[in-house]
Every structure is written in structure tokens, then in C-alpha cells.
mmCIF file of N, CA and C in Angstrom:
data_model
loop_
_atom_site.group_PDB
_atom_site.id
_atom_site.type_symbol
_atom_site.label_atom_id
_atom_site.label_comp_id
_atom_site.label_asym_id
_atom_site.label_seq_id
_atom_site.Cartn_x
_atom_site.Cartn_y
_atom_site.Cartn_z
ATOM 1 N N MET N 1 0.898 -1.097 0.288
ATOM 2 C CA MET N 1 0.028 0.351 0.199
ATOM 3 C C MET N 1 0.709 1.360 -0.335
ATOM 4 N N GLU N 2 0.336 2.329 -0.633
ATOM 5 C CA GLU N 2 1.102 3.560 -0.558
ATOM 6 C C GLU N 2 1.340 3.910 0.700
ATOM 7 N N ASN N 3 1.687 5.364 0.669
ATOM 8 C CA ASN N 3 2.072 5.476 2.723
ATOM 9 C C ASN N 3 0.907 7.056 2.349
ATOM 10 N N SER N 4 0.444 7.764 1.662
ATOM 11 C CA SER N 4 -0.649 8.801 1.030
ATOM 12 C C SER N 4 -2.137 8.468 1.254
ATOM 13 N N ARG N 5 -2.577 7.658 2.475
ATOM 14 C CA ARG N 5 -4.104 6.565 2.029
ATOM 15 C C ARG N 5 -5.051 7.859 2.083
ATOM 16 N N HIS N 6 -4.369 9.223 2.904
ATOM 17 C CA HIS N 6 -5.452 10.101 3.356
ATOM 18 C C HIS N 6 -5.678 10.766 2.018
ATOM 19 N N LYS N 7 -6.196 10.518 1.276
ATOM 20 C CA LYS N 7 -6.574 11.313 0.153
ATOM 21 C C LYS N 7 -7.807 11.212 -0.151
ATOM 22 N N PHE N 8 -8.232 12.341 -0.963
ATOM 23 C CA PHE N 8 -9.747 12.455 -1.196
ATOM 24 C C PHE N 8 -10.052 12.966 -2.826
ATOM 25 N N ARG N 9 -10.966 12.851 -3.243
ATOM 26 C CA ARG N 9 -11.728 13.290 -4.242
ATOM 27 C C ARG N 9 -13.020 13.755 -4.227
ATOM 28 N N ALA N 10 -13.472 14.788 -4.782
ATOM 29 C CA ALA N 10 -15.042 15.004 -4.587
ATOM 30 C C ALA N 10 -15.720 15.256 -5.915
ATOM 31 N N TRP N 11 -17.224 14.678 -6.124
ATOM 32 C CA TRP N 11 -17.756 14.690 -7.356
ATOM 33 C C TRP N 11 -18.807 16.313 -7.215
ATOM 34 N N ASP N 12 -18.598 16.998 -8.076
ATOM 35 C CA ASP N 12 -19.294 18.471 -7.965
ATOM 36 C C ASP N 12 -20.288 18.253 -8.810
ATOM 37 N N LYS N 13 -21.778 18.316 -8.000
ATOM 38 C CA LYS N 13 -22.923 17.705 -8.319
ATOM 39 C C LYS N 13 -23.595 18.903 -9.491
ATOM 40 N N GLU N 14 -22.930 20.391 -9.309
ATOM 41 C CA GLU N 14 -23.543 21.455 -10.014
ATOM 42 C C GLU N 14 -22.395 21.510 -10.940
ATOM 43 N N LEU N 15 -21.294 21.061 -11.186
ATOM 44 C CA LEU N 15 -20.108 21.450 -12.276
ATOM 45 C C LEU N 15 -20.445 20.059 -13.338
ATOM 46 N N LYS N 16 -20.911 19.010 -12.496
ATOM 47 C CA LYS N 16 -20.561 17.381 -12.828
ATOM 48 C C LYS N 16 -18.897 17.450 -13.321
ATOM 49 N N GLN N 17 -18.254 17.636 -12.355
ATOM 50 C CA GLN N 17 -16.776 17.371 -12.316
ATOM 51 C C GLN N 17 -16.367 16.836 -11.427
ATOM 52 N N MET N 18 -15.261 15.965 -11.529
ATOM 53 C CA MET N 18 -14.720 15.439 -10.384
ATOM 54 C C MET N 18 -13.447 16.316 -9.996
ATOM 55 N N VAL N 19 -13.352 16.632 -8.670
ATOM 56 C CA VAL N 19 -12.307 17.323 -7.886
ATOM 57 C C VAL N 19 -11.597 16.574 -7.428
ATOM 58 N N TYR N 20 -9.878 16.547 -7.537
ATOM 59 C CA TYR N 20 -9.103 15.835 -7.100
ATOM 60 C C TYR N 20 -8.134 16.381 -5.968
ATOM 61 N N ASP N 21 -7.759 15.750 -4.743
ATOM 62 C CA ASP N 21 -7.061 16.242 -3.448
ATOM 63 C C ASP N 21 -7.394 17.137 -3.242
ATOM 64 N N VAL N 22 -8.863 17.012 -2.499
ATOM 65 C CA VAL N 22 -9.676 18.045 -1.649
ATOM 66 C C VAL N 22 -9.006 18.050 0.005
ATOM 67 N N GLN N 23 -8.188 17.376 -0.144
ATOM 68 C CA GLN N 23 -7.938 17.208 1.893
ATOM 69 C C GLN N 23 -7.107 18.026 1.734
ATOM 70 N N ALA N 24 -6.254 18.359 0.539
ATOM 71 C CA ALA N 24 -4.944 19.785 0.830
ATOM 72 C C ALA N 24 -5.878 20.731 0.883
ATOM 73 N N THR N 25 -7.227 21.286 0.851
ATOM 74 C CA THR N 25 -7.886 22.502 0.736
ATOM 75 C C THR N 25 -7.374 23.218 1.882
ATOM 76 N N TYR N 26 -6.682 24.594 1.914
ATOM 77 C CA TYR N 26 -6.468 25.640 3.144
ATOM 78 C C TYR N 26 -7.023 26.784 2.092
ATOM 79 N N ASP N 27 -6.686 27.289 1.336
ATOM 80 C CA ASP N 27 -7.488 28.709 0.831
ATOM 81 C C ASP N 27 -7.505 28.263 -0.842
ATOM 82 N N GLY N 28 -8.467 27.102 -0.662
ATOM 83 C CA GLY N 28 -9.166 26.991 -2.114
ATOM 84 C C GLY N 28 -7.510 25.795 -2.729
ATOM 85 N N LEU N 29 -8.226 25.211 -4.013
ATOM 86 C CA LEU N 29 -7.180 24.262 -4.331
ATOM 87 C C LEU N 29 -6.216 25.153 -5.754
ATOM 88 N N GLU N 30 -5.376 24.202 -5.497
ATOM 89 C CA GLU N 30 -4.102 24.944 -6.993
ATOM 90 C C GLU N 30 -5.115 24.821 -8.081
ATOM 91 N N TYR N 31 -5.616 24.048 -8.487
ATOM 92 C CA TYR N 31 -6.585 23.743 -9.892
ATOM 93 C C TYR N 31 -7.258 22.852 -9.554
ATOM 94 N N SER N 32 -8.487 22.490 -10.798
ATOM 95 C CA SER N 32 -9.266 21.174 -10.457
ATOM 96 C C SER N 32 -9.230 20.573 -12.139
ATOM 97 N N LYS N 33 -9.872 19.654 -12.304
ATOM 98 C CA LYS N 33 -9.199 18.406 -13.174
ATOM 99 C C LYS N 33 -9.702 19.543 -14.667
ATOM 100 N N VAL N 34 -10.945 19.541 -14.551
ATOM 101 C CA VAL N 34 -11.483 20.643 -15.940
ATOM 102 C C VAL N 34 -10.781 21.848 -16.055
ATOM 103 N N ASN N 35 -10.540 23.128 -15.130
ATOM 104 C CA ASN N 35 -10.083 24.111 -15.558
ATOM 105 C C ASN N 35 -8.700 24.590 -14.659
ATOM 106 N N LYS N 36 -7.839 23.053 -14.975
ATOM 107 C CA LYS N 36 -6.121 23.205 -14.493
ATOM 108 C C LYS N 36 -5.410 24.683 -15.231
ATOM 109 N N ASP N 37 -5.787 25.162 -16.670
ATOM 110 C CA ASP N 37 -4.974 25.599 -17.358
ATOM 111 C C ASP N 37 -5.125 27.043 -17.011
ATOM 112 N N ILE N 38 -6.206 27.426 -16.066
ATOM 113 C CA ILE N 38 -6.981 28.929 -16.200
ATOM 114 C C ILE N 38 -6.316 29.515 -14.735
ATOM 115 N N ASP N 39 -6.706 30.406 -14.988
ATOM 116 C CA ASP N 39 -6.071 31.330 -13.750
ATOM 117 C C ASP N 39 -7.035 31.041 -12.569
ATOM 118 N N VAL N 40 -8.317 31.359 -12.837
ATOM 119 C CA VAL N 40 -9.236 31.255 -11.829
ATOM 120 C C VAL N 40 -9.742 29.960 -11.473
ATOM 121 N N ASP N 41 -9.863 29.671 -10.344
ATOM 122 C CA ASP N 41 -9.774 28.174 -9.790
ATOM 123 C C ASP N 41 -11.252 28.685 -9.170
ATOM 124 N N ALA N 42 -12.222 27.435 -10.216
ATOM 125 C CA ALA N 42 -13.763 27.681 -9.455
ATOM 126 C C ALA N 42 -13.774 26.969 -7.697
ATOM 127 N N TYR N 43 -12.575 26.367 -7.137
ATOM 128 C CA TYR N 43 -12.978 26.175 -5.716
ATOM 129 C C TYR N 43 -11.977 26.928 -4.731
ATOM 130 N N ASP N 44 -11.835 28.127 -5.437
ATOM 131 C CA ASP N 44 -11.174 28.851 -4.345
ATOM 132 C C ASP N 44 -11.735 29.358 -3.172
ATOM 133 N N TRP N 45 -12.971 29.272 -2.941
ATOM 134 C CA TRP N 45 -13.768 29.675 -1.859
ATOM 135 C C TRP N 45 -13.878 28.494 -0.888
ATOM 136 N N MET N 46 -13.347 27.450 -1.088
ATOM 137 C CA MET N 46 -13.256 26.175 -0.177
ATOM 138 C C MET N 46 -11.965 26.652 0.670
ATOM 139 N N ASP N 47 -12.420 27.114 1.991
ATOM 140 C CA ASP N 47 -11.084 26.944 2.774
ATOM 141 C C ASP N 47 -10.604 26.360 3.722
ATOM 142 N N CYS N 48 -11.413 25.392 3.967
ATOM 143 C CA CYS N 48 -10.878 24.300 4.604
ATOM 144 C C CYS N 48 -11.566 22.905 4.039
ATOM 145 N N PHE N 49 -10.705 22.020 4.159
ATOM 146 C CA PHE N 49 -11.353 20.560 4.255
ATOM 147 C C PHE N 49 -12.697 20.035 4.537
ATOM 148 N N GLU N 50 -12.888 20.760 6.108
ATOM 149 C CA GLU N 50 -14.121 20.134 6.156
ATOM 150 C C GLU N 50 -15.355 20.552 5.522
ATOM 151 N N SER N 51 -15.055 21.870 4.649
ATOM 152 C CA SER N 51 -15.604 22.182 3.739
ATOM 153 C C SER N 51 -16.423 21.361 2.966
ATOM 154 N N TRP N 52 -15.527 20.585 2.334
ATOM 155 C CA TRP N 52 -15.736 19.572 1.106
ATOM 156 C C TRP N 52 -17.127 18.649 1.775
ATOM 157 N N PHE N 53 -17.002 18.085 3.411
ATOM 158 C CA PHE N 53 -18.141 17.492 3.940
ATOM 159 C C PHE N 53 -19.621 18.247 4.042
ATOM 160 N N ASN N 54 -19.264 19.329 4.158
ATOM 161 C CA ASN N 54 -20.226 20.437 4.841
ATOM 162 C C ASN N 54 -21.156 20.716 3.744
ATOM 163 N N ASP N 55 -20.537 20.533 2.294
ATOM 164 C CA ASP N 55 -21.652 21.554 1.254
ATOM 165 C C ASP N 55 -22.358 20.054 0.506
ATOM 166 N N ARG N 56 -23.386 20.136 0.975
ATOM 167 C CA ARG N 56 -24.355 19.095 -0.057
ATOM 168 C C ARG N 56 -24.085 19.314 -1.669
ATOM 169 N N ARG N 57 -23.359 20.135 -2.184
ATOM 170 C CA ARG N 57 -22.945 20.360 -3.451
ATOM 171 C C ARG N 57 -22.218 18.926 -4.143
ATOM 172 N N PHE N 58 -20.950 18.479 -2.875
ATOM 173 C CA PHE N 58 -20.197 17.320 -3.347
ATOM 174 C C PHE N 58 -20.646 16.008 -2.920
ATOM 175 N N ASP N 59 -19.986 15.542 -3.432
ATOM 176 C CA ASP N 59 -20.068 13.977 -2.830
ATOM 177 C C ASP N 59 -18.700 13.437 -2.571
ATOM 178 N N LEU N 60 -18.139 13.404 -1.508
ATOM 179 C CA LEU N 60 -16.580 12.931 -1.313
ATOM 180 C C LEU N 60 -16.295 11.403 -1.023
ATOM 181 N N MET N 61 -15.212 11.459 -1.472
ATOM 182 C CA MET N 61 -14.780 9.645 -1.726
ATOM 183 C C MET N 61 -13.316 9.673 -1.231
ATOM 184 N N GLN N 62 -12.854 8.321 -0.389
ATOM 185 C CA GLN N 62 -12.043 8.231 -0.015
ATOM 186 C C GLN N 62 -10.686 7.458 -1.191
ATOM 187 N N TYR N 63 -9.717 7.644 -0.935
ATOM 188 C CA TYR N 63 -8.507 7.013 -2.034
ATOM 189 C C TYR N 63 -8.458 5.704 -0.915
ATOM 190 N N THR N 64 -8.441 4.563 -1.826
ATOM 191 C CA THR N 64 -8.138 3.250 -1.324
ATOM 192 C C THR N 64 -6.540 2.892 -0.461
ATOM 193 N N GLY N 65 -5.912 3.955 -0.910
ATOM 194 C CA GLY N 65 -4.224 3.565 -0.684
ATOM 195 C C GLY N 65 -3.586 2.378 -1.600
ATOM 196 N N ILE N 66 -4.553 1.945 -2.717
ATOM 197 C CA ILE N 66 -3.407 1.193 -3.643
ATOM 198 C C ILE N 66 -4.495 1.694 -5.108
ATOM 199 N N LYS N 67 -3.167 0.969 -6.068
ATOM 200 C CA LYS N 67 -3.318 1.555 -7.790
ATOM 201 C C LYS N 67 -3.658 0.159 -8.246
ATOM 202 N N ASP N 68 -4.605 0.299 -9.369
ATOM 203 C CA ASP N 68 -4.576 -0.920 -9.959
ATOM 204 C C ASP N 68 -3.726 -1.448 -10.566
ATOM 205 N N LYS N 69 -3.829 -2.052 -11.641
ATOM 206 C CA LYS N 69 -2.531 -2.824 -12.681
ATOM 207 C C LYS N 69 -1.919 -1.959 -13.643
ATOM 208 N N SER N 70 -2.588 -0.770 -13.876
ATOM 209 C CA SER N 70 -1.614 0.078 -14.863
ATOM 210 C C SER N 70 -1.368 2.009 -13.900
ATOM 211 N N GLY N 71 -1.706 1.491 -12.735
ATOM 212 C CA GLY N 71 -1.076 2.377 -11.691
ATOM 213 C C GLY N 71 -1.812 3.650 -11.369
ATOM 214 N N VAL N 72 -3.271 3.196 -11.704
ATOM 215 C CA VAL N 72 -4.379 3.974 -11.143
ATOM 216 C C VAL N 72 -4.966 4.395 -10.022
ATOM 217 N N GLY N 73 -5.011 5.404 -9.338
ATOM 218 C CA GLY N 73 -5.470 5.225 -7.713
ATOM 219 C C GLY N 73 -6.956 4.696 -7.741
ATOM 220 N N ILE N 74 -7.064 3.964 -7.066
ATOM 221 C CA ILE N 74 -8.561 3.529 -6.808
ATOM 222 C C ILE N 74 -9.118 3.878 -5.424
ATOM 223 N N TYR N 75 -10.301 4.786 -5.997
ATOM 224 C CA TYR N 75 -11.121 5.579 -5.268
ATOM 225 C C TYR N 75 -12.319 4.934 -4.659
ATOM 226 N N GLU N 76 -13.093 5.199 -3.799
ATOM 227 C CA GLU N 76 -14.549 4.879 -3.484
ATOM 228 C C GLU N 76 -15.339 5.314 -4.395
ATOM 229 N N GLY N 77 -16.194 4.664 -5.338
ATOM 230 C CA GLY N 77 -17.055 4.984 -5.959
ATOM 231 C C GLY N 77 -16.488 4.726 -7.716
ATOM 232 N N ASP N 78 -15.136 4.162 -7.454
ATOM 233 C CA ASP N 78 -14.546 3.658 -8.498
ATOM 234 C C ASP N 78 -15.599 2.228 -9.419
ATOM 235 N N ILE N 79 -15.408 2.124 -10.686
ATOM 236 C CA ILE N 79 -15.757 0.657 -11.108
ATOM 237 C C ILE N 79 -14.481 -0.096 -11.601
ATOM 238 N N TYR N 80 -14.550 -1.504 -11.468
ATOM 239 C CA TYR N 80 -13.552 -1.759 -12.030
ATOM 240 C C TYR N 80 -13.737 -3.212 -11.930
ATOM 241 N N HIS N 81 -13.061 -4.016 -12.793
ATOM 242 C CA HIS N 81 -12.988 -5.499 -13.223
ATOM 243 C C HIS N 81 -11.607 -6.170 -12.750
ATOM 244 N N HIS N 82 -11.613 -7.537 -12.649
ATOM 245 C CA HIS N 82 -10.106 -7.998 -12.207
ATOM 246 C C HIS N 82 -10.278 -9.262 -13.213
ATOM 247 N N GLY N 83 -10.319 -9.398 -14.589
ATOM 248 C CA GLY N 83 -10.415 -10.431 -15.195
ATOM 249 C C GLY N 83 -11.439 -10.326 -16.302
ATOM 250 N N ASP N 84 -12.647 -10.787 -15.847
ATOM 251 C CA ASP N 84 -13.983 -10.880 -17.086
ATOM 252 C C ASP N 84 -14.370 -9.635 -16.940
ATOM 253 N N PRO N 85 -14.231 -8.609 -17.944
ATOM 254 C CA PRO N 85 -14.726 -7.113 -18.370
ATOM 255 C C PRO N 85 -16.115 -7.506 -17.966
ATOM 256 N N ARG N 86 -16.990 -8.340 -18.198
ATOM 257 C CA ARG N 86 -18.486 -8.636 -17.877
ATOM 258 C C ARG N 86 -18.807 -8.744 -16.254
ATOM 259 N N ILE N 87 -18.154 -9.015 -15.673
ATOM 260 C CA ILE N 87 -18.579 -8.935 -13.708
ATOM 261 C C ILE N 87 -17.536 -7.824 -13.515
ATOM 262 N N THR N 88 -18.397 -6.605 -13.061
ATOM 263 C CA THR N 88 -17.657 -5.439 -12.869
ATOM 264 C C THR N 88 -17.987 -4.809 -11.072
ATOM 265 N N TYR N 89 -17.134 -3.971 -10.489
ATOM 266 C CA TYR N 89 -17.435 -4.257 -8.838
ATOM 267 C C TYR N 89 -17.274 -2.801 -8.840
ATOM 268 N N THR N 90 -18.006 -1.896 -7.685
ATOM 269 C CA THR N 90 -17.960 -0.779 -7.035
ATOM 270 C C THR N 90 -17.184 -0.897 -5.798
ATOM 271 N N VAL N 91 -16.054 0.270 -5.632
ATOM 272 C CA VAL N 91 -15.822 0.510 -4.311
ATOM 273 C C VAL N 91 -16.536 1.122 -3.698
ATOM 274 N N VAL N 92 -16.962 0.460 -2.348
ATOM 275 C CA VAL N 92 -17.799 0.963 -1.236
ATOM 276 C C VAL N 92 -17.570 0.513 0.232
ATOM 277 N N TRP N 93 -17.690 1.484 0.907
ATOM 278 C CA TRP N 93 -17.501 1.396 2.079
ATOM 279 C C TRP N 93 -18.073 0.380 2.856
ATOM 280 N N VAL N 94 -17.838 -0.796 3.527
ATOM 281 C CA VAL N 94 -18.183 -1.691 4.225
ATOM 282 C C VAL N 94 -17.798 -1.771 5.709
ATOM 283 N N ASP N 95 -18.360 -2.018 6.403
ATOM 284 C CA ASP N 95 -18.170 -2.043 8.139
ATOM 285 C C ASP N 95 -17.279 -0.628 8.183
ATOM 286 N N SER N 96 -15.625 -1.028 8.149
ATOM 287 C CA SER N 96 -15.004 -0.054 8.526
ATOM 288 C C SER N 96 -13.992 0.112 7.528
ATOM 289 N N GLY N 97 -13.947 -0.344 6.126
ATOM 290 C CA GLY N 97 -13.535 -0.338 5.146
ATOM 291 C C GLY N 97 -13.858 -0.330 3.567
ATOM 292 N N LEU N 98 -12.590 -0.348 3.007
ATOM 293 C CA LEU N 98 -13.282 -0.080 1.281
ATOM 294 C C LEU N 98 -13.041 -1.529 0.797
ATOM 295 N N MET N 99 -14.361 -1.823 0.066
ATOM 296 C CA MET N 99 -14.380 -2.975 -0.447
ATOM 297 C C MET N 99 -14.869 -3.289 -1.953
ATOM 298 N N GLY N 100 -14.674 -4.342 -2.680
ATOM 299 C CA GLY N 100 -15.442 -4.130 -4.028
ATOM 300 C C GLY N 100 -16.660 -4.821 -3.975
ATOM 301 N N LYS N 101 -17.550 -4.075 -4.731
ATOM 302 C CA LYS N 101 -19.233 -4.812 -4.521
ATOM 303 C C LYS N 101 -19.722 -5.348 -6.023
ATOM 304 N N GLN N 102 -19.572 -6.352 -6.068
ATOM 305 C CA GLN N 102 -20.059 -6.841 -7.392
ATOM 306 C C GLN N 102 -21.291 -6.203 -8.107
ATOM 307 N N ASN N 103 -21.403 -5.495 -9.304
ATOM 308 C CA ASN N 103 -22.508 -4.937 -9.514
ATOM 309 C C ASN N 103 -23.639 -5.904 -9.891
ATOM 310 N N ASN N 104 -24.881 -5.786 -9.567
ATOM 311 C CA ASN N 104 -25.869 -6.739 -10.177
ATOM 312 C C ASN N 104 -25.767 -7.883 -8.872
ATOM 313 N N SER N 105 -24.913 -7.871 -7.883
ATOM 314 C CA SER N 105 -25.001 -9.372 -7.237
ATOM 315 C C SER N 105 -24.904 -9.012 -5.633
ATOM 316 N N THR N 106 -24.919 -9.660 -4.855
ATOM 317 C CA THR N 106 -24.430 -9.248 -3.485
ATOM 318 C C THR N 106 -23.273 -9.577 -2.950
ATOM 319 N N SER N 107 -22.518 -10.392 -3.958
ATOM 320 C CA SER N 107 -20.735 -10.483 -3.389
ATOM 321 C C SER N 107 -20.409 -9.349 -3.236
ATOM 322 N N TYR N 108 -18.647 -9.390 -2.351
ATOM 323 C CA TYR N 108 -17.859 -8.658 -2.367
ATOM 324 C C TYR N 108 -16.436 -9.219 -2.754
ATOM 325 N N ALA N 109 -15.123 -8.173 -2.880
ATOM 326 C CA ALA N 109 -14.433 -8.505 -3.352
ATOM 327 C C ALA N 109 -13.440 -7.439 -2.361
ATOM 328 N N GLY N 110 -12.489 -8.212 -1.947
ATOM 329 C CA GLY N 110 -10.935 -7.065 -1.192
ATOM 330 C C GLY N 110 -10.333 -7.133 -1.867
ATOM 331 N N LEU N 111 -9.821 -5.600 -1.815
ATOM 332 C CA LEU N 111 -9.215 -5.197 -2.930
ATOM 333 C C LEU N 111 -7.927 -5.209 -2.669
ATOM 334 N N GLU N 112 -7.535 -5.630 -1.642
ATOM 335 C CA GLU N 112 -5.871 -6.106 -1.789
ATOM 336 C C GLU N 112 -5.449 -7.518 -2.379
ATOM 337 N N SER N 113 -6.285 -8.107 -2.414
ATOM 338 C CA SER N 113 -6.326 -9.574 -2.625
ATOM 339 C C SER N 113 -6.286 -9.530 -3.981
ATOM 340 N N TRP N 114 -6.276 -8.871 -5.026
ATOM 341 C CA TRP N 114 -6.615 -8.697 -6.390
ATOM 342 C C TRP N 114 -6.244 -7.263 -6.947
ATOM 343 N N ARG N 115 -5.428 -7.195 -6.071
ATOM 344 C CA ARG N 115 -4.974 -5.587 -6.550
ATOM 345 C C ARG N 115 -3.804 -5.671 -7.682
ATOM 346 N N ASP N 116 -3.278 -6.808 -8.253
ATOM 347 C CA ASP N 116 -2.179 -7.217 -9.322
ATOM 348 C C ASP N 116 -3.242 -7.288 -10.347
ATOM 349 N N GLN N 117 -4.652 -7.159 -10.422
ATOM 350 C CA GLN N 117 -5.443 -8.030 -11.490
ATOM 351 C C GLN N 117 -6.483 -6.585 -11.532
ATOM 352 N N ILE N 118 -6.565 -5.669 -10.780
ATOM 353 C CA ILE N 118 -7.648 -4.594 -10.956
ATOM 354 C C ILE N 118 -7.368 -4.019 -12.184
ATOM 355 N N GLU N 119 -8.690 -3.535 -13.043
ATOM 356 C CA GLU N 119 -8.298 -2.267 -13.910
ATOM 357 C C GLU N 119 -9.693 -1.800 -13.459
ATOM 358 N N VAL N 120 -9.362 -0.637 -13.388
ATOM 359 C CA VAL N 120 -10.371 0.838 -12.892
ATOM 360 C C VAL N 120 -11.057 1.161 -14.591
ATOM 361 N N ILE N 121 -12.082 1.107 -14.482
ATOM 362 C CA ILE N 121 -12.882 1.519 -16.077
ATOM 363 C C ILE N 121 -13.679 2.903 -16.052
ATOM 364 N N GLY N 122 -13.549 3.405 -14.491
ATOM 365 C CA GLY N 122 -14.736 4.305 -14.881
ATOM 366 C C GLY N 122 -15.046 4.578 -13.359
ATOM 367 N N ASN N 123 -16.407 5.452 -13.392
ATOM 368 C CA ASN N 123 -16.708 5.597 -11.413
ATOM 369 C C ASN N 123 -18.193 5.741 -11.564
ATOM 370 N N ILE N 124 -18.770 6.215 -10.869
ATOM 371 C CA ILE N 124 -20.588 5.754 -10.853
ATOM 372 C C ILE N 124 -20.759 7.006 -11.216
ATOM 373 N N TYR N 125 -20.000 8.192 -11.242
ATOM 374 C CA TYR N 125 -20.830 9.599 -11.378
ATOM 375 C C TYR N 125 -20.648 9.673 -13.072
ATOM 376 N N GLU N 126 -19.425 9.343 -13.605
ATOM 377 C CA GLU N 126 -19.200 9.908 -15.230
ATOM 378 C C GLU N 126 -19.104 8.444 -15.936
ATOM 379 N N ASN N 127 -19.338 7.359 -15.558
ATOM 380 C CA ASN N 127 -19.961 6.141 -16.559
ATOM 381 C C ASN N 127 -20.947 5.035 -15.938
ATOM 382 N N LYS N 128 -21.844 5.480 -15.556
ATOM 383 C CA LYS N 128 -23.325 4.863 -15.205
ATOM 384 C C LYS N 128 -23.555 3.932 -15.904
ATOM 385 N N SER N 129 -23.339 3.834 -17.360
ATOM 386 C CA SER N 129 -23.386 3.145 -18.090
ATOM 387 C C SER N 129 -22.998 1.258 -18.028
ATOM 388 N N LEU N 130 -21.971 1.780 -17.221
ATOM 389 C CA LEU N 130 -20.836 0.353 -16.200
ATOM 390 C C LEU N 130 -21.446 -0.218 -15.770
ATOM 391 N N LEU N 131 -22.920 0.176 -14.951
ATOM 392 C CA LEU N 131 -23.064 -0.222 -14.016
ATOM 393 C C LEU N 131 -24.566 -1.035 -14.045
ATOM 394 N N GLU N 132 -24.994 -1.291 -15.824
ATOM 395 C CA GLU N 132 -25.841 -2.146 -15.910
ATOM 396 C C GLU N 132 -25.351 -3.539 -16.616
ATOM 397 N N ASP N 133 -26.191 -4.503 -16.163
ATOM 398 C CA ASP N 133 -25.819 -5.938 -16.355
ATOM 399 C C ASP N 133 -25.286 -6.047 -17.741
ATOM 400 N N HIS N 134 -24.441 -6.558 -17.869
ATOM 401 C CA HIS N 134 -23.899 -6.657 -19.559
ATOM 402 C C HIS N 134 -23.365 -8.549 -19.534
ATOM 403 N N SER N 135 -24.209 -9.371 -18.596
ATOM 404 C CA SER N 135 -24.064 -10.530 -18.806
ATOM 405 C C SER N 135 -24.772 -11.587 -19.734
#
């Protein structure tokens, strides 16, 4: 596992975009995914990390601390498979940790045991079609 496990991203329901590294918010973010090349940051009004929790505009997701087989960081809300692309999983909180819940099933898979085979293919906000049953 990586050292930096306490990373978060947020889905902006209003602007329909993912915002990364929101745990680093003190006086706004350095940039956001969509507008990183312009001088004005859409999130400069977020003055502390707690602001992301308290604003209903955002859905906050925690980083799992592991990367998939391509080096992509795996976050809560990500959709992945580990072999058969027809069988997909969504990263969810279960009890006190993050696991993969098989979509269209009641089965769960531990992330750590499959880490070398996991391929993140999207997330629940930007790729809802991946949640459909493809069997």
C-alpha cells in the first residue's frame, strides 16, 4: 500500500466534474481537473477540508491506498473488473473499510487480494452505463 492513504476526491454535482486532492484545501485548490489551465479556480472559496463535507453540492470519496494494475489510484465510487470485463465491481464502504461490491450481485471482493489484476474502468458518476448488467 502507498504511504498517502488519506486522499480524497469530490464529485461536484453542479459542475458535473471530479475534483482531486480536496484534502489539501486550505485557501482553495491549486487547480481542478477541468479548469487546471486557467488562472481562476472554481474552488478557491473552499477554505478548509471540512468545507467539502458540509456542502451538499459535493459527494466526497476516499482513496483506498492502492493502485490498479496500470497505476491508477483506486477511490471509493470507482468501477473496476479483475479479469472478466463482464463482471464489474464498485468500490464501497463496508463496515470500517473499502471493498469491491460486485454489481448486480450481493458478493464482495477484497481490494488488496486482487490488486495486481484490478483495472479501473470508470466511476459511478461519469460512467453510469458500466453499472448495467452485461452478462
